[in-house]
Coordinates of C-alpha atoms and ligand atoms in Angstrom, one line a residue:
M729 CA -102.6 -40.7 -197.4
T730 CA -102.9 -38.8 -194.0
R731 CA -106.2 -37.5 -192.8
F732 CA -106.1 -33.7 -192.2
I733 CA -108.6 -32.0 -189.9
D734 CA -108.5 -28.2 -189.8
I735 CA -110.3 -25.7 -187.5
D736 CA -113.2 -25.4 -190.0
S737 CA -113.6 -29.2 -190.1
V738 CA -113.7 -29.5 -186.3
G739 CA -116.4 -26.7 -186.3
K740 CA -118.4 -28.7 -188.9
L741 CA -118.1 -31.9 -186.9
I742 CA -119.3 -30.2 -183.8
E743 CA -122.2 -28.8 -185.8
Q744 CA -123.1 -32.2 -187.1
V745 CA -122.8 -34.1 -183.8
G746 CA -124.0 -31.2 -181.5
I747 CA -121.6 -29.9 -178.8
D748 CA -123.4 -31.6 -176.0
L749 CA -123.1 -35.1 -177.5
F750 CA -119.6 -34.3 -178.7
L751 CA -118.5 -33.6 -175.1
K752 CA -120.3 -36.7 -173.8
Q753 CA -118.7 -39.0 -176.3
L754 CA -115.3 -37.4 -175.7
E755 CA -115.7 -38.0 -171.9
D756 CA -116.5 -41.6 -172.7
E757 CA -113.4 -41.9 -174.8
L758 CA -111.3 -40.3 -172.0
I759 CA -112.7 -42.6 -169.4
A760 CA -112.0 -45.7 -171.6
N761 CA -108.4 -44.5 -172.1
F762 CA -107.8 -43.5 -168.5
K763 CA -109.0 -47.0 -167.4
Q764 CA -106.3 -48.5 -169.7
W765 CA -103.6 -46.2 -168.1
P766 CA -101.0 -48.9 -167.4
D767 CA -101.0 -49.9 -171.1
F768 CA -99.7 -46.4 -172.2
E769 CA -96.1 -45.4 -172.4
K770 CA -96.1 -42.0 -170.7
S771 CA -93.7 -39.1 -170.0
A772 CA -93.9 -35.6 -168.6
R773 CA -94.2 -33.1 -171.5
L774 CA -91.1 -31.5 -172.8
A775 CA -91.4 -27.7 -172.1
S776 CA -89.4 -24.9 -173.7
H777 CA -89.8 -21.8 -171.5
S778 CA -89.2 -18.1 -172.4
E779 CA -89.8 -15.1 -170.2
I780 CA -93.4 -14.7 -171.3
G781 CA -94.5 -18.2 -172.4
V782 CA -93.9 -21.8 -173.0
I783 CA -94.0 -24.2 -175.9
E784 CA -94.6 -27.9 -175.1
L785 CA -94.5 -31.3 -176.9
M786 CA -96.8 -34.0 -175.4
P787 CA -96.3 -37.6 -176.6
V788 CA -98.0 -40.8 -175.5
S789 CA -98.5 -44.2 -177.0
N790 CA -99.9 -47.7 -176.5
D791 CA -99.0 -50.8 -178.6
Q792 CA -101.1 -49.6 -181.5
L793 CA -101.2 -45.8 -181.7
Y794 CA -98.8 -43.0 -181.0
G795 CA -100.0 -39.4 -180.5
F796 CA -98.5 -36.1 -179.8
K797 CA -99.5 -32.5 -179.4
Y798 CA -97.6 -29.2 -179.9
V799 CA -99.1 -26.5 -177.6
N800 CA -98.1 -23.1 -176.4
G801 CA -99.1 -21.0 -173.4
H802 CA -98.6 -17.2 -173.7
P803 CA -100.9 -15.3 -171.3
S804 CA -99.8 -11.9 -172.8
N805 CA -100.9 -13.0 -176.3
T806 CA -104.5 -11.9 -176.0
A807 CA -103.2 -8.2 -175.7
R808 CA -101.7 -8.8 -179.2
G809 CA -104.9 -10.3 -180.6
L810 CA -103.5 -13.9 -180.4
S811 CA -104.8 -16.8 -178.4
T812 CA -103.1 -17.7 -175.1
V813 CA -103.2 -21.4 -176.0
M814 CA -102.8 -22.8 -179.6
A815 CA -102.2 -26.4 -180.6
F816 CA -102.0 -29.0 -183.3
G817 CA -101.2 -32.7 -183.1
A818 CA -100.9 -36.1 -184.9
L819 CA -101.8 -39.7 -184.5
A820 CA -99.6 -42.5 -186.0
E821 CA -99.7 -46.2 -186.4
V822 CA -97.1 -47.8 -184.1
E823 CA -96.5 -50.8 -186.3
T824 CA -95.3 -48.7 -189.3
G825 CA -94.9 -45.2 -187.9
Y826 CA -97.4 -44.1 -190.6
P827 CA -99.1 -40.8 -189.7
L828 CA -102.8 -41.4 -189.8
L829 CA -104.0 -38.0 -188.8
L830 CA -102.7 -34.4 -188.6
S831 CA -105.2 -32.2 -186.8
E832 CA -105.9 -28.8 -185.3
L833 CA -106.0 -29.0 -181.5
T834 CA -106.7 -25.5 -180.3
L835 CA -110.5 -25.8 -180.3
S836 CA -110.1 -29.5 -179.5
T837 CA -107.9 -28.8 -176.4
A838 CA -110.7 -26.6 -175.0
L839 CA -113.1 -29.5 -175.6
R840 CA -110.9 -32.2 -174.1
T841 CA -110.0 -30.0 -171.1
A842 CA -113.7 -29.5 -170.4
A843 CA -114.5 -33.2 -170.8
T844 CA -111.6 -34.1 -168.6
S845 CA -112.7 -31.6 -165.9
V846 CA -116.2 -33.2 -166.0
M847 CA -114.7 -36.7 -165.8
A848 CA -112.8 -35.7 -162.7
A849 CA -115.7 -33.8 -161.1
R850 CA -118.1 -36.8 -161.8
A851 CA -115.7 -39.0 -159.8
L852 CA -114.8 -36.5 -157.0
A853 CA -117.4 -33.8 -156.5
R854 CA -120.4 -34.3 -154.3
A855 CA -123.1 -36.1 -156.3
D856 CA -125.6 -33.4 -155.4
S857 CA -123.5 -30.6 -156.9
R858 CA -125.6 -28.0 -158.8
S859 CA -123.7 -24.8 -158.6
M860 CA -120.3 -23.8 -159.9
A861 CA -118.1 -20.7 -159.6
M862 CA -115.8 -20.0 -162.6
I863 CA -112.9 -17.6 -162.1
G864 CA -111.4 -16.7 -165.5
C865 CA -113.8 -16.1 -168.5
G866 CA -111.3 -16.6 -171.4
A867 CA -111.2 -19.0 -174.3
Q868 CA -111.7 -22.2 -172.2
S869 CA -114.6 -20.9 -170.2
E870 CA -117.7 -21.6 -172.4
F871 CA -116.5 -25.2 -173.0
Q872 CA -116.2 -25.7 -169.2
A873 CA -119.5 -24.1 -168.5
I874 CA -121.4 -26.1 -171.2
A875 CA -119.8 -29.4 -170.2
F876 CA -120.6 -29.0 -166.5
H877 CA -124.1 -27.9 -167.3
Q878 CA -125.0 -30.5 -169.9
L879 CA -123.0 -33.5 -168.5
L880 CA -123.1 -32.9 -164.8
G881 CA -126.3 -31.0 -164.2
I882 CA -124.8 -27.7 -163.0
D883 CA -127.6 -25.1 -163.3
Q884 CA -126.2 -22.1 -161.4
L885 CA -122.9 -20.6 -162.6
H886 CA -121.2 -17.7 -160.8
I887 CA -118.5 -16.0 -162.9
H888 CA -115.7 -13.6 -162.4
D889 CA -112.9 -12.1 -164.5
I890 CA -110.7 -9.0 -164.0
D891 CA -111.7 -8.3 -167.7
R892 CA -115.4 -7.2 -167.8
Q893 CA -115.6 -7.7 -171.5
A894 CA -114.6 -11.4 -171.1
M895 CA -117.4 -11.8 -168.6
A896 CA -119.9 -10.2 -171.0
K897 CA -118.7 -12.4 -173.8
L898 CA -119.2 -15.5 -171.7
Q899 CA -122.7 -14.4 -170.7
R900 CA -123.6 -13.7 -174.4
N901 CA -122.3 -17.1 -175.5
L902 CA -124.2 -19.0 -172.7
A903 CA -127.5 -17.3 -173.6
A904 CA -128.3 -20.4 -175.7
Y905 CA -128.5 -22.3 -172.5
P906 CA -131.5 -20.7 -170.7
Q907 CA -131.6 -23.5 -168.0
L908 CA -128.1 -22.3 -166.9
K909 CA -128.5 -19.3 -164.5
V910 CA -125.4 -17.2 -164.9
S911 CA -124.5 -14.4 -162.4
A912 CA -121.5 -12.2 -162.7
F913 CA -119.5 -11.0 -159.6
D914 CA -116.9 -8.3 -158.9
S915 CA -114.7 -10.3 -156.7
A916 CA -113.5 -13.9 -156.6
A917 CA -114.6 -14.2 -152.9
E918 CA -118.2 -13.3 -153.8
T919 CA -118.1 -15.6 -156.8
V920 CA -117.2 -18.8 -154.8
R921 CA -119.4 -18.2 -151.7
G922 CA -121.8 -21.1 -151.2
V923 CA -121.1 -23.0 -154.4
D924 CA -120.4 -26.7 -154.8
I925 CA -117.7 -26.6 -157.4
V926 CA -115.0 -23.9 -158.0
S927 CA -113.2 -23.8 -161.4
T928 CA -110.1 -21.6 -161.7
I929 CA -109.2 -21.0 -165.3
T930 CA -107.1 -17.9 -165.3
A931 CA -104.0 -17.2 -167.3
D932 CA -101.1 -15.3 -165.8
K933 CA -97.5 -16.4 -165.9
T934 CA -97.0 -15.8 -162.2
W935 CA -97.5 -17.2 -158.7
A936 CA -101.1 -16.0 -158.5
T937 CA -103.5 -16.7 -155.6
I938 CA -106.9 -16.8 -157.2
L939 CA -108.3 -18.9 -154.4
T940 CA -107.3 -18.3 -150.8
D941 CA -107.9 -20.4 -147.8
E942 CA -110.8 -18.4 -146.3
M943 CA -112.7 -18.7 -149.5
V944 CA -112.9 -22.5 -149.5
E945 CA -115.8 -24.2 -147.8
P946 CA -116.3 -27.8 -146.6
G947 CA -117.5 -30.1 -149.3
M948 CA -116.3 -28.0 -152.3
H949 CA -114.7 -29.6 -155.3
I950 CA -112.0 -27.5 -156.9
N951 CA -111.3 -27.8 -160.6
A952 CA -107.9 -26.0 -160.9
I953 CA -107.1 -25.6 -164.6
G954 CA -104.9 -22.5 -165.0
G955 CA -101.9 -23.4 -162.7
D956 CA -100.1 -25.5 -165.3
C957 CA -96.4 -24.3 -165.6
P958 CA -93.5 -23.8 -163.3
G959 CA -94.0 -20.5 -161.5
K960 CA -97.7 -20.3 -162.7
T961 CA -100.2 -21.2 -159.9
E962 CA -103.7 -20.3 -158.8
L963 CA -104.3 -21.8 -155.4
Q964 CA -102.8 -20.6 -152.1
A965 CA -100.7 -23.4 -150.6
E966 CA -103.0 -23.5 -147.5
V967 CA -105.9 -24.5 -149.8
L968 CA -103.9 -27.5 -151.0
H969 CA -103.2 -28.5 -147.4
R970 CA -106.9 -28.5 -146.6
G971 CA -108.1 -30.8 -149.4
K972 CA -107.5 -34.3 -150.9
I973 CA -105.5 -33.8 -154.1
F974 CA -105.9 -35.6 -157.4
V975 CA -103.7 -35.2 -160.4
E976 CA -103.4 -36.6 -164.0
Y977 CA -99.8 -37.8 -164.3
E978 CA -97.9 -37.2 -161.0
P979 CA -94.3 -36.7 -162.5
Q980 CA -95.6 -33.9 -164.7
T981 CA -97.9 -32.3 -162.1
R982 CA -95.1 -32.2 -159.5
I983 CA -93.3 -29.8 -161.9
E984 CA -96.2 -27.9 -163.4
G985 CA -99.3 -28.1 -161.1
D986 CA -100.3 -26.1 -158.1
I987 CA -98.6 -28.8 -156.0
Q988 CA -95.3 -27.5 -157.1
Q989 CA -95.7 -25.4 -153.9
L990 CA -95.7 -28.6 -151.8
A991 CA -93.0 -31.0 -150.7
M992 CA -92.2 -33.6 -153.4
D993 CA -93.5 -36.4 -151.2
Y994 CA -96.8 -34.7 -150.3
P995 CA -99.5 -37.4 -151.0
V996 CA -101.5 -37.1 -154.2
T997 CA -103.7 -39.6 -156.1
E998 CA -103.6 -40.1 -159.8
L999 CA -107.1 -39.8 -161.2
W1000 CA -107.0 -43.0 -163.3
Q1001 CA -106.7 -45.0 -160.0
V1002 CA -110.0 -43.6 -158.8
L1003 CA -111.7 -44.2 -162.2
N1004 CA -110.8 -47.9 -162.3
G1005 CA -111.5 -48.5 -158.6
Q1006 CA -107.9 -48.8 -157.3
A1007 CA -108.1 -45.7 -155.0
S1008 CA -110.8 -43.9 -153.2
G1009 CA -112.0 -40.5 -154.4
R1010 CA -114.0 -38.3 -152.0
D1011 CA -114.2 -39.8 -148.5
D1012 CA -117.2 -37.8 -147.2
D1013 CA -119.5 -34.9 -148.0
R1014 CA -117.4 -32.3 -146.0
Q1015 CA -114.1 -33.2 -147.6
I1016 CA -112.6 -30.7 -150.0
T1017 CA -111.4 -32.4 -153.2
I1018 CA -108.9 -30.7 -155.6
F1019 CA -108.3 -31.7 -159.2
D1020 CA -104.9 -30.1 -159.9
S1021 CA -105.1 -30.3 -163.7
V1022 CA -102.2 -29.4 -166.0
G1023 CA -103.4 -31.2 -169.1
F1024 CA -101.9 -34.6 -170.0
A1025 CA -101.0 -36.2 -173.4
L1026 CA -103.5 -39.0 -173.0
E1027 CA -106.3 -36.4 -173.1
D1028 CA -105.0 -35.2 -176.5
F1029 CA -104.6 -38.8 -177.6
S1030 CA -108.3 -39.3 -176.7
V1031 CA -109.5 -36.3 -178.7
L1032 CA -107.3 -37.2 -181.7
N1033 CA -108.8 -40.7 -181.8
Y1034 CA -112.3 -39.4 -181.4
L1035 CA -111.8 -36.8 -184.1
Y1036 CA -110.3 -39.3 -186.5
R1037 CA -113.3 -41.7 -186.2
L1038 CA -115.8 -38.8 -186.5
S1039 CA -114.0 -37.4 -189.5
L1040 CA -114.2 -40.7 -191.4
E1041 CA -117.8 -41.3 -190.3
H1042 CA -119.0 -37.9 -191.4
G1043 CA -116.7 -37.5 -194.4
I1044 CA -115.5 -34.2 -193.0
G1045 CA -111.7 -33.4 -193.4
Q1046 CA -109.5 -34.3 -196.2
E1047 CA -106.7 -36.7 -197.3
I1048 CA -103.3 -35.1 -197.8
D1049 CA -99.9 -36.3 -199.1
L1050 CA -98.0 -35.7 -195.8
T1051 CA -95.6 -38.6 -196.5
P1052 CA -94.5 -39.9 -199.9
Q1053 CA -96.1 -42.7 -201.7
L1054 CA -93.3 -44.3 -203.7
D1055 CA -93.3 -47.2 -206.3
D1056 CA -89.8 -48.0 -204.9
P1057 CA -89.5 -47.0 -201.2
K1058 CA -85.7 -46.8 -201.7
D1059 CA -86.0 -44.3 -204.5
L1060 CA -86.9 -41.2 -202.5
F1061 CA -84.9 -39.2 -205.0
A1062 CA -87.6 -39.8 -207.6
L1063 CA -89.6 -37.1 -205.9
T1064 CA -87.0 -34.5 -206.8
R1065 CA -87.7 -34.9 -210.5
N1066 CA -90.2 -32.1 -211.3
K1067 CA -93.0 -33.9 -213.2
S1068 CA -94.2 -30.8 -215.1
H1069 CA -90.6 -30.1 -216.2
Q1070 CA -90.2 -33.8 -217.4
H1071 CA -93.5 -33.4 -219.2
R1072 CA -92.2 -30.2 -221.0
A1073 CA -88.9 -31.9 -221.9
A1074 CA -90.7 -34.8 -223.3
Ligands
NAD403 P1 -107.4 -16.8 -171.8 O1 -106.2 -15.9 -171.8 O2 -108.2 -16.8 -173.0 O3 -108.3 -16.5 -170.6 C1 -107.8 -16.3 -169.3 C2 -108.7 -15.3 -168.5 O4 -108.2 -15.2 -167.1 C3 -108.6 -13.9 -169.1 O5 -110.0 -13.5 -169.4 C4 -108.1 -13.0 -168.0 O6 -108.6 -11.7 -167.9 C5 -108.4 -13.9 -166.7 N1 -107.6 -13.6 -165.5 C6 -106.3 -13.5 -165.4 N2 -105.9 -13.2 -164.2 C7 -107.1 -13.2 -163.5 C8 -107.4 -13.0 -162.1 N3 -106.4 -12.7 -161.2 N4 -108.7 -13.0 -161.7 C9 -109.7 -13.3 -162.6 N5 -109.5 -13.5 -163.9 C10 -108.2 -13.4 -164.3 O7 -106.8 -18.3 -171.5 P2 -107.5 -19.7 -171.7 O8 -107.2 -20.3 -173.0 O9 -108.9 -19.5 -171.3 O10 -106.7 -20.5 -170.6 C11 -106.9 -20.3 -169.2 C12 -105.9 -21.0 -168.5 O11 -106.1 -22.4 -168.6 C13 -104.4 -20.8 -169.0 O12 -103.6 -20.6 -167.8 C14 -104.1 -22.1 -169.7 O13 -102.7 -22.3 -169.7 C15 -104.8 -23.1 -168.9 N6 -105.2 -24.3 -169.6 C16 -105.1 -25.5 -168.9 C17 -105.5 -26.6 -169.5 C18 -105.4 -27.9 -168.7 O14 -105.5 -29.0 -169.3 N7 -105.2 -27.9 -167.4 C19 -105.9 -26.7 -170.8 C20 -106.1 -25.4 -171.5 C21 -105.7 -24.3 -170.9

């Protein structure tokens, strides 16, 4: 039997565990897996592009488990009442190929992206960081805000979106966190002035320049989330030239990240190397650090593993017959015999 976790079950698990602890445990899972980076078989995700969006498959495995995610990115979807990003995924046993888990990953992608952003900021941002600007107040934004507030101690949040309703929604949803002071601004430039961390989480299938050179101040950490497809960027190229750049998996980020604007040999550091002490992170307090995030399969593998354990522990989720259970594995044809029909004939 394969475990099945739907949206409702993830919601229940978050309710039982509490979103703050959920994000913390997920960050721990991510750190543990990123530290094991060389043990994983990795590849850049397989993307199928259309004029208005992309559909991607993201596999990764170690010697025990294989995971993959199906995910789309369609910035124009929200105008149709659909999400920009939707996902599901699976976890399987390498030894037999048996699928252990089939899970929703839309909600879980937002959670793993927020936990990954915090993991990167913990390693790269100035340790005294307390304020963050967030440009883009869509589906990902609450998760990022809560993760940075609860796990990293951010207590001042400046927000901006071209959609005022999205800003109001974010403020409403963050009202449950009275220690987090949220201020809304009319322009991106005002939003980022004087903050320690800047998160860009916009969706537009275009060469956007959400953050320009003159907006970036010494010592800032930039958490760039929304530039994650060929021809879809958020940072002006000059910003990239001013900072030290960190990526998830370099072969994928060269194609999809903001660094697609740079020469292919422009130096970048993979985050896992900083996490396990093989490379330096921030060199001094005035350095600008940039996490050019596109989302990597190991992050989904981590959330799938975490969900699988939680689901069994809390008895939330269900077992489904995704693959056959046969008395004789060579007699697959037996499944074509309609049991109720046989019963009637008998
Ligand atoms: P969403 O469509 O729900 O929200 C995006 C928001 O950006 C919208 O509210 C929109 O009004 C705003 N926006 C667009 N252009 C803007 C601009 N010029 N200035 C200010 N605001 C602007 O999308 P989402 O699910 O929140 O995802 C946001 C982005 O993050 C997408 O591009 C998505 O592909 C990306 N993403 C990346 C990762 C990762 O791992 N790096 C994971 C999930 C999503």
